[in-house]
């Protein structure tokens, strides 16, 4: 077998290579230089993200056959989600530098883990094989388990890490079992290969109706929903996320609630939209049955997720926990895009959500100070005019989370709602709109607290570091940019969609 | 992209620069940057207006500046594009010119204040938003500016945020303006539904149609109450006017403006006298082609304007706070402008906006100079006799006083006279309306002269009255004239307050020899129809009528000043009727009629019932439901990892079961 038939191409995995190299460089640097400085580590991580972004753009439009024996694919879905992940990582690095400083924690491992997690996420999007997806997911998960417990002295941080680890490994088992079942279900005696985890082959076999056991396929798909659903934190598999989000260090929470979710959505899209769905009205009865089963289940899960998230968020008194439930609710909205089989809408939703949610967490981190002390909602009363800048951007992000027009959150919601409506899920859209209205209550409450309440006892406006300030400005501008001028981003995605349909048609 | 963009972006650049780096700069540099950016904007405005717009032939005096297409979804399109025509041209000239002078004044006035950079960042941002409002070429972009100036106004009123009254005033302004803005937004939406576009004019180059071109082809609607709710042009006009009543402080939404005086005085001069509050007049004049087709809405405008004018003037008569007098005076003058618009004399209204910008900014800045000299004393009972201490302030304010009172040959005289003449000779609402509205306007003119005289007498004439706290005859601090940065703008504005009126000498006064330059200039930008141009039918009769009315209003002005002089020179501390001093108790009435019921409803209904019963009930119910589900699983309690595992298993079983049995 010569190398060309294996499809070895370093260009095709350049983004992953760059982030992994950055991670290793930080670790080695940390070991060689005894203690790598926070600034250096942060800058290396930023350079890694930037380099990977350049690599992603260099790959744009270069859709070809799968690489590495069908393991890696370069298609619009991969590139679109890669941009989401890299944006998340860049922003997380920017808001982490100050936090690491304040907490006095070692920076080298932190940024290295963050870059490894990014590498895993990138692999999840570029994977064309269930095994690769599993690998990417594990790289991400293991890095984030450690990150959750990074504040070693803090019992809440420890609790968060242990819970995430236990429940995470449990759900990974479901995913793995699901992969195994699908592998078996696609067995064709005498074919080469006989059974497969390659997604293209799986799609072909389902479409031809040439399956070993359709029921096995169904069971496998159900188990994969459990595995991905856990990562996305959809009900009823959301139950871990409030505890984990509240206990984890704030920048890690920001990362988990956006990047990790987006990665799971990328895999959801890859497996369910691009593999388990009919490209046209034709298709085998097996495929149609599978498709109707998973869209139905995911629609119900989306409703449960957003409703539980919003209702429970209302009664929270801790802002991190409130945003954890808000994050659950948002996963519900984004899931509507999966149900409607419109991954472009999901990708746009996730990048908008990443910007505003990381933004909100960045402000919370600045106000919480060392050791996550001030995270109760009552700490926010009356700080509006004492710290006008922070309070204003936090208000902006919260309004955007609520979905006020002219911001990123509104356009994202509009897109997924539109897709779901167009796909015929009218009831789902109605429930989502009601949910959205309910959510106004708890987002606005924070703003009202900040600007219209009597000031809390003592509050010293936190000073901003340069990195955090830059991050906040970027995110505020991006919130407006995506909200006011979404045209360019949408055109890019639309372009990607056309390419994608071409590929499927082939 | 051309020089119009520069006009708009210069102050924005200043605002961004000051917002980002202002905290680390010295006061001199901050003041310089803030003033310089507005100066650039002013220079560009003068250049574009005189060198580019005026040379164009009269009927095509429009300059477009297309930046980019903002939203283009289906039939709905909005561009970020600017439009300069004589109407927006007049506005940008005085906004940037007066704005520049006020910026310079503020560098002196705000000296040593905490948050100096913040103040100028907001002020520059305001200039940007105001210029966007005026230069927009469609209603949505205008609305962006409209909301933007509201935001800046909110921030600047609440500039002294650690003072409760300032924070409350800011909130009040914000909330009251939302009511008006809601009306405006509805009006624009209805316009889009009807006309299919929210651009002002056709622009074949971009392939867009204009709402005004559409409106001009519509039939005139009837002067009936039914037309207001008919969903046509009259409804659009009425909704838009609701927006104008909010921004321009007309009945019944005027209550925020007097409180807005809690902001620093340059803010009162710039935003709450010269520019932002006249945005309503701009909007109505801009949409004149819509309004002239809606006579019922026009009558509402005229009546609201006249009522506001006299209502606010009577209150102004009885205030002790020097800035409050000027605030009510502003409301009253704005009423005048709307009265003019209501009878279709848009050019007269704009002319009054123009002259008012000069003399009212002058009066506010003058009062600011007095306030600084007296260490932030605003109560006129503690003033008096300041003439000899503050000569420059005094003499410049005399110019403003004579101008606003309508003394012949000062600017206010020409514009006020023009309005009264147009009201008197209007025919579209019938003779009775014309006479009644004219009479109200004339009485308001008299009252204006009286309360302004009172302000001048109490402040500058007679003996010095110091506050009761330290009543020793020789006050330890003799007031000093303000610095050059403050007096020079006063002098320039005073010159303006005297001379700008000559741009619009009424045609009748010169026997038709000199055409009204201002009116001629604006003509192409303003829609008129035959019924409004009454004087046009009989030029000779119109001119003689104009002479008679001019004499009448001159007599009114001089009478008012003399009466005020005689009365308040002898009894400066005369106690006005309580009901006037308490502003007809409108705030209290609103509190009882609107605020208390809302509070009661929100605690009684929303909180106690909806929140506690329904939402909490639902939440608790959900929790109870979850608990009920969990009784089978004994360890189903918050926080335990094994309970969570059980939950995951349960969910997984349900899904797998569904898939497999399907």
mmCIF file of N, CA and C in Angstrom, chain B residues 533-574:
data_model
loop_
_atom_site.group_PDB
_atom_site.id
_atom_site.type_symbol
_atom_site.label_atom_id
_atom_site.label_comp_id
_atom_site.label_asym_id
_atom_site.label_seq_id
_atom_site.Cartn_x
_atom_site.Cartn_y
_atom_site.Cartn_z
ATOM 1 N N UNK B 533 -50.410 77.683 1.786
ATOM 2 C CA UNK B 533 -49.828 78.930 1.274
ATOM 3 C C UNK B 533 -50.926 79.951 1.021
ATOM 4 N N UNK B 534 -51.551 80.385 2.070
ATOM 5 C CA UNK B 534 -52.664 81.323 1.910
ATOM 6 C C UNK B 534 -52.192 82.646 1.347
ATOM 7 N N UNK B 535 -51.095 83.117 1.894
ATOM 8 C CA UNK B 535 -50.627 84.443 1.489
ATOM 9 C C UNK B 535 -50.326 84.477 0.008
ATOM 10 N N UNK B 536 -50.042 83.308 -0.542
ATOM 11 C CA UNK B 536 -49.692 83.248 -1.944
ATOM 12 C C UNK B 536 -50.816 83.733 -2.870
ATOM 13 N N UNK B 537 -52.070 83.559 -2.426
ATOM 14 C CA UNK B 537 -53.180 83.930 -3.288
ATOM 15 C C UNK B 537 -53.267 85.437 -3.467
ATOM 16 N N UNK B 538 -53.060 86.106 -2.392
ATOM 17 C CA UNK B 538 -53.240 87.544 -2.439
ATOM 18 C C UNK B 538 -52.014 88.182 -1.788
ATOM 19 N N UNK B 539 -50.997 88.387 -2.602
ATOM 20 C CA UNK B 539 -49.713 88.802 -2.056
ATOM 21 C C UNK B 539 -49.807 90.124 -1.320
ATOM 22 N N UNK B 540 -50.536 91.049 -1.924
ATOM 23 C CA UNK B 540 -50.609 92.382 -1.314
ATOM 24 C C UNK B 540 -51.263 92.339 0.055
ATOM 25 N N UNK B 541 -52.440 91.653 0.099
ATOM 26 C CA UNK B 541 -53.151 91.557 1.370
ATOM 27 C C UNK B 541 -52.284 90.841 2.395
ATOM 28 N N UNK B 542 -51.571 89.789 1.936
ATOM 29 C CA UNK B 542 -50.705 89.037 2.837
ATOM 30 C C UNK B 542 -49.642 89.942 3.437
ATOM 31 N N UNK B 543 -49.073 90.785 2.637
ATOM 32 C CA UNK B 543 -48.020 91.646 3.147
ATOM 33 C C UNK B 543 -48.516 92.664 4.157
ATOM 34 N N UNK B 544 -49.713 93.202 3.863
ATOM 35 C CA UNK B 544 -50.200 94.196 4.832
ATOM 36 C C UNK B 544 -50.611 93.519 6.126
ATOM 37 N N UNK B 545 -51.165 92.312 6.022
ATOM 38 C CA UNK B 545 -51.516 91.571 7.230
ATOM 39 C C UNK B 545 -50.252 91.287 8.023
ATOM 40 N N UNK B 546 -49.188 90.940 7.325
ATOM 41 C CA UNK B 546 -47.944 90.622 7.994
ATOM 42 C C UNK B 546 -47.422 91.829 8.783
ATOM 43 N N UNK B 547 -47.560 92.987 8.167
ATOM 44 C CA UNK B 547 -47.140 94.211 8.862
ATOM 45 C C UNK B 547 -47.929 94.416 10.147
ATOM 46 N N UNK B 548 -49.241 94.240 10.033
ATOM 47 C CA UNK B 548 -50.085 94.468 11.209
ATOM 48 C C UNK B 548 -49.687 93.500 12.327
ATOM 49 N N UNK B 549 -49.542 92.236 11.968
ATOM 50 C CA UNK B 549 -49.215 91.240 12.992
ATOM 51 C C UNK B 549 -47.847 91.494 13.576
ATOM 52 N N UNK B 550 -46.920 91.959 12.765
ATOM 53 C CA UNK B 550 -45.592 92.258 13.271
ATOM 54 C C UNK B 550 -45.660 93.357 14.322
ATOM 55 N N UNK B 551 -46.438 94.364 14.040
ATOM 56 C CA UNK B 551 -46.577 95.449 15.016
ATOM 57 C C UNK B 551 -47.190 94.900 16.299
ATOM 58 N N UNK B 552 -48.206 94.049 16.126
ATOM 59 C CA UNK B 552 -48.855 93.483 17.310
ATOM 60 C C UNK B 552 -47.853 92.697 18.143
ATOM 61 N N UNK B 553 -47.065 91.833 17.492
ATOM 62 C CA UNK B 553 -46.173 91.016 18.310
ATOM 63 C C UNK B 553 -45.031 91.843 18.897
ATOM 64 N N UNK B 554 -44.613 92.902 18.218
ATOM 65 C CA UNK B 554 -43.608 93.781 18.815
ATOM 66 C C UNK B 554 -44.160 94.422 20.075
ATOM 67 N N UNK B 555 -45.391 94.884 19.971
ATOM 68 C CA UNK B 555 -46.014 95.514 21.131
ATOM 69 C C UNK B 555 -46.110 94.513 22.271
ATOM 70 N N UNK B 556 -46.499 93.267 21.940
ATOM 71 C CA UNK B 556 -46.623 92.238 22.977
ATOM 72 C C UNK B 556 -45.291 92.050 23.688
ATOM 73 N N UNK B 557 -44.199 91.941 22.908
ATOM 74 C CA UNK B 557 -42.897 91.686 23.506
ATOM 75 C C UNK B 557 -42.499 92.815 24.432
ATOM 76 N N UNK B 558 -42.657 94.045 23.946
ATOM 77 C CA UNK B 558 -42.200 95.180 24.752
ATOM 78 C C UNK B 558 -43.080 95.343 25.989
ATOM 79 N N UNK B 559 -44.387 95.092 25.776
ATOM 80 C CA UNK B 559 -45.317 95.144 26.906
ATOM 81 C C UNK B 559 -44.928 94.135 27.976
ATOM 82 N N UNK B 560 -44.604 92.930 27.543
ATOM 83 C CA UNK B 560 -44.239 91.883 28.491
ATOM 84 C C UNK B 560 -43.004 92.251 29.268
ATOM 85 N N UNK B 561 -42.013 92.784 28.572
ATOM 86 C CA UNK B 561 -40.777 93.143 29.257
ATOM 87 C C UNK B 561 -41.037 94.263 30.261
ATOM 88 N N UNK B 562 -41.804 95.272 29.836
ATOM 89 C CA UNK B 562 -42.079 96.401 30.735
ATOM 90 C C UNK B 562 -42.847 95.926 31.956
ATOM 91 N N UNK B 563 -43.862 95.082 31.731
ATOM 92 C CA UNK B 563 -44.669 94.604 32.855
ATOM 93 C C UNK B 563 -43.798 93.822 33.821
ATOM 94 N N UNK B 564 -42.992 92.922 33.259
ATOM 95 C CA UNK B 564 -42.118 92.117 34.107
ATOM 96 C C UNK B 564 -41.142 92.999 34.866
ATOM 97 N N UNK B 565 -40.600 93.980 34.175
ATOM 98 C CA UNK B 565 -39.620 94.868 34.789
ATOM 99 C C UNK B 565 -40.239 95.595 35.985
ATOM 100 N N UNK B 566 -41.417 96.198 35.754
ATOM 101 C CA UNK B 566 -42.045 96.995 36.815
ATOM 102 C C UNK B 566 -42.408 96.105 37.996
ATOM 103 N N UNK B 567 -42.937 94.964 37.697
ATOM 104 C CA UNK B 567 -43.418 94.082 38.759
ATOM 105 C C UNK B 567 -42.268 93.504 39.577
ATOM 106 N N UNK B 568 -41.281 92.933 38.894
ATOM 107 C CA UNK B 568 -40.261 92.193 39.640
ATOM 108 C C UNK B 568 -39.138 93.096 40.158
ATOM 109 N N UNK B 569 -39.000 94.322 39.590
ATOM 110 C CA UNK B 569 -38.029 95.237 40.197
ATOM 111 C C UNK B 569 -38.493 95.629 41.582
ATOM 112 N N UNK B 570 -39.802 95.804 41.738
ATOM 113 C CA UNK B 570 -40.292 96.193 43.054
ATOM 114 C C UNK B 570 -40.456 94.986 43.968
ATOM 115 N N UNK B 571 -40.950 93.868 43.418
ATOM 116 C CA UNK B 571 -41.185 92.689 44.274
ATOM 117 C C UNK B 571 -40.465 91.471 43.705
ATOM 118 N N UNK B 572 -39.152 91.434 43.823
ATOM 119 C CA UNK B 572 -38.435 90.293 43.224
ATOM 120 C C UNK B 572 -38.856 88.964 43.836
ATOM 121 N N UNK B 573 -39.191 88.959 45.102
ATOM 122 C CA UNK B 573 -39.494 87.674 45.738
ATOM 123 C C UNK B 573 -40.988 87.433 45.836
ATOM 124 N N UNK B 574 -41.737 88.022 44.922
ATOM 125 C CA UNK B 574 -43.188 87.812 44.887
ATOM 126 C C UNK B 574 -43.480 86.322 44.779
#
